[in-house]
Each structure stands twice: as C-alpha cells, then as structure tokens.
XYZ file of C-alpha atoms in Angstrom:
516
model
C -64.096 146.050 -42.391
C -61.776 146.897 -39.509
C -63.078 145.873 -36.107
C -61.941 149.218 -34.740
C -63.429 151.248 -37.571
C -66.414 153.453 -37.089
C -68.894 151.925 -34.673
C -72.588 151.922 -35.437
C -74.958 151.687 -32.491
C -78.224 149.948 -33.104
C -80.567 151.029 -30.318
C -82.755 154.086 -30.131
C -80.885 155.599 -27.212
C -78.236 156.663 -29.674
C -80.545 158.842 -31.775
C -79.120 161.759 -29.838
C -75.711 160.199 -29.268
C -72.646 160.346 -31.431
C -72.557 157.817 -34.245
C -69.543 156.715 -36.140
C -70.188 157.538 -39.768
C -70.010 161.067 -41.109
C -73.722 161.108 -41.912
C -74.575 160.093 -38.369
C -72.054 162.580 -37.014
C -73.708 165.375 -38.956
C -77.089 164.381 -37.551
C -75.575 164.540 -34.073
C -74.188 168.021 -34.661
C -77.702 169.412 -34.865
C -78.703 167.971 -31.499
C -75.434 168.170 -29.546
C -73.871 171.575 -30.312
C -70.897 171.214 -27.968
C -69.682 168.118 -29.824
C -69.205 169.881 -33.151
C -66.728 172.392 -31.766
C -63.038 172.149 -31.036
C -59.989 170.713 -32.804
C -60.159 167.302 -31.117
C -63.428 166.121 -32.603
C -62.889 162.406 -33.384
C -64.088 160.783 -36.606
C -65.847 158.086 -34.590
C -67.682 159.004 -31.389
C -67.573 155.949 -29.159
C -68.893 155.933 -25.609
C -66.975 154.363 -22.744
C -68.869 151.044 -22.885
C -68.189 150.623 -26.604
C -64.547 151.648 -26.205
C -64.068 149.054 -23.462
C -65.552 146.416 -25.767
C -63.115 147.406 -28.505
C -60.157 147.312 -26.133
C -61.085 143.858 -24.870
C -61.004 142.427 -28.389
C -57.272 141.964 -27.957
C -58.120 138.897 -25.847
C -59.678 137.425 -28.975
C -56.484 138.247 -30.873
C -54.441 136.247 -28.398
C -56.958 133.411 -28.592
C -56.735 133.382 -32.393
C -52.935 133.355 -32.223
C -53.053 130.329 -29.925
C -55.680 128.482 -31.985
C -54.157 129.109 -35.419
C -50.582 128.308 -34.421
C -51.739 125.196 -32.531
C -53.598 124.035 -35.627
C -50.525 124.725 -37.777
C -48.345 122.714 -35.384
C -50.713 119.752 -35.139
C -51.199 119.711 -38.907
C -47.450 119.841 -39.472
C -46.763 116.941 -37.100
C -49.480 114.684 -38.555
C -49.172 115.475 -42.282
C -49.840 113.542 -44.540
C -51.860 111.429 -42.100
C -55.086 112.624 -40.484
C -54.923 114.990 -37.514
C -56.357 112.155 -35.412
C -52.962 110.461 -35.695
C -51.503 113.001 -33.263
C -51.845 110.377 -30.540
C -49.333 108.150 -32.316
C -46.493 110.673 -31.933
C -43.791 109.958 -29.376
C -42.763 112.462 -26.717
C -39.396 112.847 -28.448
C -41.086 113.836 -31.704
C -43.623 116.259 -30.229
C -41.674 117.836 -27.336
C -39.479 120.265 -29.376
C -42.498 121.618 -31.229
C -44.556 121.968 -28.039
C -41.691 123.727 -26.218
C -41.042 126.071 -29.145
C -44.737 126.907 -29.515
C -45.267 127.529 -25.793
C -42.090 129.588 -25.394
C -42.928 131.772 -28.399
C -46.401 132.606 -27.099
C -45.127 133.102 -23.547
C -42.511 135.593 -24.739
C -45.104 137.510 -26.770
C -47.235 137.899 -23.650
C -44.309 138.643 -21.345
C -43.047 141.366 -23.698
C -46.508 143.030 -23.518
C -46.925 142.662 -27.273
C -50.683 142.255 -26.815
C -50.972 145.721 -25.271
C -50.779 147.625 -28.579
C -49.895 150.839 -26.744
C -50.447 154.171 -28.438
C -46.722 154.935 -28.599
C -45.885 151.675 -30.408
C -45.371 151.902 -34.174
C -46.682 149.098 -36.349
C -43.382 148.038 -37.890
C -41.596 148.347 -34.569
C -44.256 146.087 -33.090
C -43.817 143.596 -35.972
C -40.035 143.479 -35.501
C -40.400 142.860 -31.757
C -42.975 140.157 -32.471
C -40.599 138.412 -34.892
C -37.724 138.678 -32.403
C -39.694 137.266 -29.453
C -41.125 134.490 -31.611
C -37.666 133.552 -32.892
C -36.263 133.422 -29.351
C -39.095 131.158 -28.235
C -38.685 128.852 -31.213
C -34.947 128.697 -30.515
C -35.675 126.869 -27.247
C -37.485 124.168 -29.193
C -34.656 123.972 -31.750
C -32.097 123.347 -29.016
C -34.209 120.469 -27.697
C -34.658 119.154 -31.246
C -30.892 119.110 -31.830
C -30.356 117.268 -28.543
C -33.061 114.616 -29.043
C -33.146 114.127 -32.830
C -30.581 116.088 -34.875
C -31.658 114.442 -38.137
C -35.098 116.077 -37.896
C -33.763 119.598 -37.345
C -34.487 120.650 -40.934
C -38.173 119.786 -40.493
C -38.278 121.807 -37.276
C -36.601 124.805 -38.915
C -39.125 124.755 -41.752
C -42.014 124.666 -39.264
C -40.395 127.432 -37.235
C -40.208 129.560 -40.379
C -43.943 129.164 -40.963
C -44.631 129.959 -37.303
C -42.478 133.075 -37.464
C -44.251 134.348 -40.561
C -47.718 133.455 -39.241
C -47.339 135.226 -35.890
C -45.651 138.266 -37.433
C -48.395 138.649 -40.043
C -51.119 138.171 -37.427
C -49.593 140.841 -35.207
C -49.231 143.189 -38.160
C -52.979 142.827 -38.672
C -53.813 143.309 -34.978
C -51.505 146.331 -34.636
C -52.899 147.895 -37.820
C -56.466 147.469 -36.595
C -55.573 149.048 -33.230
C -53.756 151.916 -34.953
C -56.767 152.542 -37.155
C -58.974 152.629 -34.068
C -56.749 155.250 -32.478
C -56.573 157.288 -35.656
C -60.336 157.597 -36.091
C -60.937 158.159 -32.384
C -62.522 154.813 -31.515
C -59.615 153.955 -29.198
C -58.168 157.384 -28.454
C -58.946 158.388 -24.852
C -61.432 161.237 -24.437
C -60.474 163.784 -21.790
C -61.913 166.981 -20.357
C -59.879 169.483 -18.354
C -61.107 171.211 -15.217
C -59.300 174.526 -14.949
C -58.787 177.050 -17.755
C -55.189 177.707 -16.751
C -51.921 178.319 -18.547
C -51.091 174.696 -17.798
C -54.239 173.615 -19.669
C -53.175 175.738 -22.637
C -49.747 174.080 -22.714
C -51.348 170.629 -22.507
C -53.701 171.398 -25.377
C -50.925 172.848 -27.554
C -48.766 169.742 -27.219
C -51.738 167.390 -27.465
C -52.581 168.952 -30.840
C -49.124 167.949 -32.047
C -49.206 164.425 -30.598
C -52.815 163.536 -31.488
C -52.904 160.603 -29.080
C -55.530 162.078 -26.758
C -58.793 163.921 -27.430
C -59.324 166.935 -25.168
C -63.012 167.500 -25.779
C -63.613 170.532 -23.574
C -62.730 172.595 -20.541
C -64.730 173.295 -17.389
C -63.869 176.194 -15.124
C -65.627 177.705 -12.109
C -64.521 181.159 -13.204
C -66.819 180.923 -16.225
C -67.500 184.647 -16.254
C -63.765 185.370 -16.544
C -62.744 182.385 -18.665
C -62.309 182.668 -22.437
C -64.848 181.019 -24.730
C -62.146 178.585 -25.835
C -58.460 177.787 -25.427
C -56.606 176.863 -28.614
C -59.959 176.022 -30.147
C -61.080 173.753 -27.277
C -64.366 175.151 -25.932
C -65.032 176.091 -22.323
C -68.273 174.203 -21.685
C -69.269 175.460 -18.261
C -68.492 175.168 -14.561
C -67.099 172.072 -12.837
C -70.527 171.334 -11.354
C -71.947 171.114 -14.897
C -69.963 167.899 -15.398
C -72.282 166.106 -12.980
C -75.142 166.188 -15.498
C -73.331 166.884 -18.771
C -74.236 164.815 -21.833
C -70.542 164.427 -22.619
C -69.918 162.293 -19.519
C -70.661 158.854 -21.084
C -67.922 159.495 -23.667
C -65.185 160.417 -21.186
C -62.298 158.209 -20.138
C -60.826 160.701 -17.709
C -61.415 164.067 -16.046
C -58.096 165.892 -15.586
C -57.731 168.630 -12.966
C -55.328 171.274 -14.306
C -54.904 173.717 -11.437
C -52.025 175.704 -9.991
C -49.948 174.257 -7.107
C -51.445 176.842 -4.735
C -54.922 175.393 -5.308
C -54.435 172.213 -3.250
C -57.551 172.902 -1.173
C -59.601 173.504 -4.307
C -58.288 170.247 -5.793
C -59.597 168.384 -2.756
C -62.988 170.038 -3.102
C -63.200 169.178 -6.807
C -62.186 165.568 -6.200
C -64.913 165.186 -3.606
C -67.451 166.917 -5.848
C -66.604 164.917 -8.973
C -66.146 161.605 -7.151
C -69.875 161.024 -7.539
C -69.219 160.438 -11.248
C -68.123 157.008 -12.521
C -65.259 158.556 -14.552
C -61.579 158.337 -13.618
C -60.114 161.548 -12.185
C -56.464 162.518 -12.761
C -54.825 165.355 -10.833
C -52.248 167.204 -12.942
C -50.875 169.858 -10.617
C -48.509 172.109 -12.561
C -45.079 173.097 -11.324
C -44.090 176.688 -10.719
C -42.897 176.952 -14.315
C -44.127 173.875 -16.236
C -41.663 172.821 -18.922
C -41.909 170.548 -21.951
C -40.839 167.492 -19.952
C -43.590 168.011 -17.372
C -46.187 168.506 -20.098
C -45.018 165.372 -21.894
C -45.267 163.306 -18.714
C -48.760 164.605 -18.042
C -49.932 163.719 -21.559
C -48.271 160.312 -21.336
C -50.267 159.715 -18.156
C -53.474 160.541 -20.007
C -52.679 159.030 -23.414
C -51.033 155.752 -22.439
C -54.081 153.556 -22.715
C -52.992 150.165 -24.058
C -55.695 148.175 -25.752
C -55.629 146.138 -22.578
C -53.279 145.124 -19.786
C -52.673 141.399 -19.481
C -50.230 141.272 -16.618
C -51.058 143.646 -13.719
C -52.118 141.875 -10.492
C -55.481 143.668 -10.347
C -56.500 143.309 -13.963
C -59.848 144.974 -14.576
C -59.664 144.270 -18.308
C -59.234 140.522 -17.862
C -62.127 140.501 -15.396
C -64.282 142.516 -17.826
C -63.384 140.166 -20.682
C -64.415 137.051 -18.765
C -67.605 138.775 -17.656
C -68.470 139.681 -21.248
C -67.647 136.150 -22.427
C -69.878 134.772 -19.675
C -72.708 137.103 -20.726
C -72.348 136.286 -24.400
C -72.255 132.499 -24.001
C -74.834 132.055 -21.228
C -77.052 134.886 -22.489
C -77.166 133.495 -26.047
C -77.894 129.971 -24.820
C -80.654 131.211 -22.524
C -82.196 133.385 -25.239
C -82.301 130.481 -27.708
C -83.593 127.971 -25.161
C -86.314 130.271 -23.825
C -87.475 131.666 -27.175
C -90.645 129.485 -27.393
C -91.478 130.407 -23.786
C -90.918 134.107 -24.526
C -93.250 133.909 -27.528
C -95.949 132.311 -25.382
C -95.644 135.061 -22.746
C -95.774 137.699 -25.479
C -99.002 136.244 -26.867
C -100.497 136.094 -23.368
C -99.668 139.756 -22.716
C -101.270 140.810 -26.010
C -104.438 138.794 -25.303
C -104.694 139.996 -21.695
C -104.844 143.740 -22.465
C -104.641 146.187 -25.334
C -101.146 147.240 -26.396
C -97.785 145.782 -27.475
C -96.251 142.777 -25.752
C -92.962 144.542 -25.053
C -92.280 147.704 -23.094
C -89.225 149.901 -23.678
C -87.776 152.315 -21.163
C -84.692 154.542 -21.082
C -82.417 153.704 -18.204
C -78.882 154.469 -17.120
C -76.220 151.989 -18.195
C -72.451 151.866 -17.893
C -70.784 155.245 -17.262
C -74.102 157.147 -17.354
C -74.892 155.942 -20.889
C -78.597 156.007 -21.725
C -79.785 152.592 -22.879
C -83.171 151.202 -23.892
C -84.172 148.299 -21.639
C -86.750 145.758 -22.856
C -89.411 144.148 -20.660
C -92.736 142.446 -21.122
C -95.467 145.033 -20.691
C -97.081 144.654 -17.258
C -99.206 147.824 -17.191
C -102.163 148.988 -19.202
C -100.784 150.633 -22.305
C -102.498 153.975 -21.690
C -101.046 154.119 -18.143
C -97.491 153.120 -19.041
C -94.865 155.120 -17.131
C -92.065 155.477 -19.682
C -90.145 157.927 -17.487
C -90.327 155.641 -14.448
C -91.239 158.577 -12.201
C -93.987 156.795 -10.285
C -92.842 153.521 -8.747
C -95.181 150.558 -8.436
C -97.137 150.172 -5.204
C -99.284 147.398 -3.746
C -102.567 146.926 -5.634
C -101.424 149.407 -8.290
C -104.371 149.818 -10.682
C -101.988 150.364 -13.597
C -100.794 146.737 -13.508
C -102.637 144.195 -15.658
C -103.716 140.721 -14.563
C -100.908 139.110 -16.557
C -98.578 141.810 -15.312
C -99.140 140.892 -11.675
C -97.985 137.335 -12.301
C -95.059 138.416 -14.456
C -93.893 140.914 -11.849
C -94.310 138.441 -8.986
C -92.100 135.917 -10.800
C -89.807 138.502 -12.485
C -90.604 136.893 -15.846
C -91.198 140.374 -17.240
C -87.395 140.882 -17.154
C -86.601 138.007 -19.551
C -86.505 140.149 -22.739
C -83.448 141.830 -21.224
C -81.512 138.787 -22.410
C -81.439 140.672 -25.709
C -79.834 143.646 -23.928
C -77.253 141.246 -22.483
C -76.350 139.703 -25.837
C -76.070 143.154 -27.433
C -73.691 144.261 -24.688
C -75.836 146.982 -23.086
C -76.381 144.937 -19.925
C -74.849 142.013 -18.082
C -76.439 138.933 -16.567
C -75.264 140.109 -13.144
C -74.869 143.707 -12.006
C -76.715 146.604 -10.397
C -80.293 146.755 -11.617
C -80.780 149.556 -14.182
C -82.983 152.318 -12.795
C -85.166 154.561 -14.923
C -83.689 157.965 -15.660
C -85.290 160.496 -13.342
C -86.830 157.810 -11.108
C -88.206 159.295 -7.904
C -88.354 158.014 -4.358
C -91.282 159.851 -2.889
C -91.023 163.349 -4.346
C -87.207 163.322 -4.636
C -85.147 162.022 -7.560
C -83.455 158.855 -6.262
C -80.034 159.885 -7.579
C -80.106 162.992 -5.368
C -80.566 161.038 -2.143
C -77.184 159.272 -2.054
C -73.948 160.992 -3.103
C -72.414 157.736 -4.375
C -75.479 156.859 -6.480
C -73.575 157.237 -9.785
C -70.955 154.710 -8.604
C -73.509 152.057 -9.560
C -72.725 152.933 -13.172
C -69.075 151.894 -12.991
C -70.150 148.511 -14.282
C -72.861 147.375 -16.691
C -76.334 146.992 -15.173
C -77.552 143.434 -14.737
C -80.679 141.299 -14.966
C -79.985 140.129 -11.430
C -77.454 141.173 -8.849
C -76.080 141.134 -5.340
C -78.743 143.564 -4.151
C -81.516 141.453 -5.701
C -80.574 138.278 -3.826
C -80.052 140.259 -0.609
C -83.654 141.453 -0.565
C -83.195 144.905 -2.113
C -85.313 144.617 -5.234
C -88.358 146.279 -6.659
C -89.440 149.852 -5.820
C -87.532 152.019 -3.335
C -90.082 153.940 -1.260
C -87.816 155.912 1.072
C -84.251 157.221 1.435
C -83.232 154.216 3.512
C -84.167 151.869 0.662
C -82.053 153.907 -1.772
C -79.023 153.938 0.532
C -79.185 150.187 1.089
C -79.526 149.478 -2.649
C -76.571 151.703 -3.531
C -74.394 150.208 -0.774
C -75.122 146.652 -1.925
C -74.417 147.590 -5.544
C -71.081 149.176 -4.618
C -70.197 146.115 -2.519
C -70.800 143.944 -5.584
C -68.704 146.164 -7.887
C -65.763 145.962 -5.486
C -66.056 142.158 -5.150
C -67.123 141.201 -8.676
C -65.629 138.003 -10.061
C -66.536 135.212 -12.474
C -67.366 132.801 -9.645
C -69.353 135.358 -7.651
C -71.487 135.997 -10.755
C -72.175 132.272 -11.130
C -73.134 132.030 -7.460
C -75.508 135.020 -7.735
C -77.164 133.499 -10.824
C -77.581 130.179 -8.996
C -79.179 131.964 -6.010
C -81.500 134.187 -8.048
C -84.275 131.722 -8.885
C -84.782 130.218 -5.394
C -84.585 133.678 -3.790
C -87.151 135.212 -6.146
C -89.559 132.264 -5.941
C -89.289 132.208 -2.157
C -90.033 135.938 -1.817
C -93.763 136.543 -1.474
C -93.424 140.038 -0.013
C -91.317 142.259 -2.277
C -93.138 144.117 -5.014
C -91.474 143.925 -8.390
C-alpha cells in the first residue's frame, strides 16, 4: 500500500478527529460538522504532525537510492567473487565507478529531484532523473576511458543498470508523492481570513488547480458575510481560529484583505501569532489579475515534500530528530521493558486500579494526544482533565506514586508515545488540556503559550533541566516555563538534544525540592 495513502491513526484522541478511510471520514462527519462542507474536502484528513512525517519520508527515499545503488555497484565490481573481495580491487578499477556513482547522486540532489514539488509531473520528473543520472555517470565514463579503455564496455553496462534503477526508483517515489497530494495527505490545508473579492478569486482558481485545500473562511464581519463563497464555508470570526478544532490540520492561515486594511492586517497578525500555524499575508492589488492570483496560490501551494538545500533547513532538522527518537526510543523501550513490567505490578499491588494512566494533552500544532504514565494517584481521585495540579502532601497520591513522581519514573511509559511519533524524547513537556494555574487556565496567562506547540512535546526538555518542572502554581511559573520552551525551540539541534538527555538523570536525581 502506498506510504502516502490514507493514514490511519491508532490512538483514542482521533475518535473525534479526521481519519483517512471513507468509513472513518463518515464517522467524523457526525461529530465535526464543519469538515463535511465545502468543495475542498480531502479524501484523507491528515493533521500537521502526520503530514510532516509523510513529507520527511523523502529522506528515506534518498537513503534507499544510496543503499541500493551502492549495493549494485559493489556487487558488479566483485561478481562472481564474494562481496568481501571488494578490498582486492585497485584504485584504477574502482575509481570510475565511485566517481560515476557519486556524481549521479550529487546531481540528483543538486537538481532538487528529491523535492517532489506539486507542480512537477511524474514523467517530467523521470526524464530529469534519467538526464541527471546520465550526466553523472558520464564523468565516470571519461575517467574509465582515460585509465582503462578496454574495460569501458563493462562500465557502460553497469551505467545502464544504474540509469534504469534510479529512474525506476524515482518513478516510484514521485508516484507515491503524487498519490499523497491527490488524496489530500500531502496537499496543504489553508484557511482564509477575510471574505473579500480577492478570496473569491483565490478560491475559484484553486478549484481549477486542485493543489491546495481551502478548508474555510473566517471574517470579522460575520453578520454581513455570506454563509459560503464558492462553496467554501464561512466558519466564524478571526478570533474563533484561536480555539477552532480545525487548527491542528492547518498548514497556513492566509490573510486576504484589501490594500487599505494595512492596520487591520497588523492587528490580525498580532492576534493570530499566538497560534503555532504559519501566517501568510496576501494583500490584493487595486484590481487583482490572473497573474497575481496565480502567484498567491503558488506561494500557498508550493510545498515540496521536503527541502534538502536551504541553509536553515527545518525539515532536515526534523528528520534527524525523528530518527533520534525512533532509534533511541525503541532501544530504551526494549531495554527497560522488564523494569516497566515490575513497576506496573507494583502500582497494581499498591492500590486499586490500573497500572497505567491516560490523559489528553496538547501535542504538535495543538493536536490532542493521549499521553501514557504510570498511575500515581488513587484511581477514584484521578484527575483526567489535569485541572488541579499536584501540591505537597497531596492526599490523592499513592505511596508508590510518591516515589515514582519523585524519580520521574512515572513518565517512562511515554516511550511508547515517542516511538509512535506523538512525542519526542526532548521537547516542551505536554500540559493537560485546560490545565489551571490557580483559578486561571494556564494558556490564558501568557500570550505566546501556544508557541510551545510548534514542536512535538518531549519526555524531558530544556525547561526540565533548568528547574522548571512539575506543577506551575502562579503566573510567574507559567511565564518562565513558556520562555524556556521557546528558547529551546529556537535553538533545537541534534547535539543539544543529546546534551539535554545526558543532563536529565543527574538533574532529576539531584532535585529534592521540585514536586513532580
């Protein structure tokens, strides 16, 4: 089955979210009315976290290209002997093949043929792949002719296999990406703010192009706005976006206002900047023409599967972070499984109730996820909503729970969340939805609170090793936690994550004060 075909989500947070199959989509229609309206309803509803995971799979495509062509080259050079005989080859024998192989792959990357942009047609992509591969292999052929002309026929035969292999592989990758765009799994989801004539022109052309999903419109003149524009529903006022259930599925919020509304644009940008979604300003000209509309849609629709080459490459950083989570998280889960079973048995014997505790929390881009922990409270006093934070000598906490909280061992089941991709090993700690600090919802205390959700939540994080962990009892605690989380998001790197993980254990064991 295609890797970009309809995505099925396995956790219970998605019971009210949009699933990928038609049966699941129908079930969603009953609970999410706004998602069953409009002409841009995708076949596969994929939230931002899942779409990022799909986009990053192109790194695996490049890795497979490297591995398979390297294996083909090594096998060709050593046949009919064993592959272990590769060490017996001379530099003169191996150099043309190595140069041809490296040049071919370098040209494929340099020509951005791993971007799989929406505007690229499959056969056009295949032709470019064959051309770049042939040019790279030509460099090796020139060296082969110079060093050993008698072996040129062998090189040409190998080059033919390489050309076919890379072209076929890229046909597969491009077809998979195209399928993902066709069913909506890779097509960017957009909402427009401003029910203007410009928005109507955008929607009309977008319906013809079908390379962007405009899911709805928000307008502050709701009482004067139409119920829909070209079939796209008006879903409410701009302020409604701050808490709308559509937000986790959005790639971009586009402001479609008149050029006279510059002050209003500034107000909307400040208002919506509390959301983790990207904001694009599409100010219309005095008389927007087809060229202007096309450029605006290109700005919204040009979302390559990933970008390999830009200097600040968020996709490459996200890929390495996911690879780090998958490898280290899987190893830790397997190694600690006997220990986890022992803790689970202890929790069950210590007090009545299940060993594990589930709680809905905010994940990447406001997505609701189910986070797993060992139960540390009496089952009949469990706070599933997370409204009341833990205090010193809290009578809800069990004897086993006090030890587990003091050592943070109750967080270990979240390794499963990490492996499944809902969380990361390092990131802002996931807070319960609706969690309160005093009598105020924590998210209402700091304007930038939602910026924490621009990255996956983590088992540990920058804030945790800097002393901001456990309950937040006042506004100052919330502000410090948010600031530390934003600092981490801006600085995140592979090596910083490793350093934070290395610091976590000694910091937690040395902290006898913080309640967790």
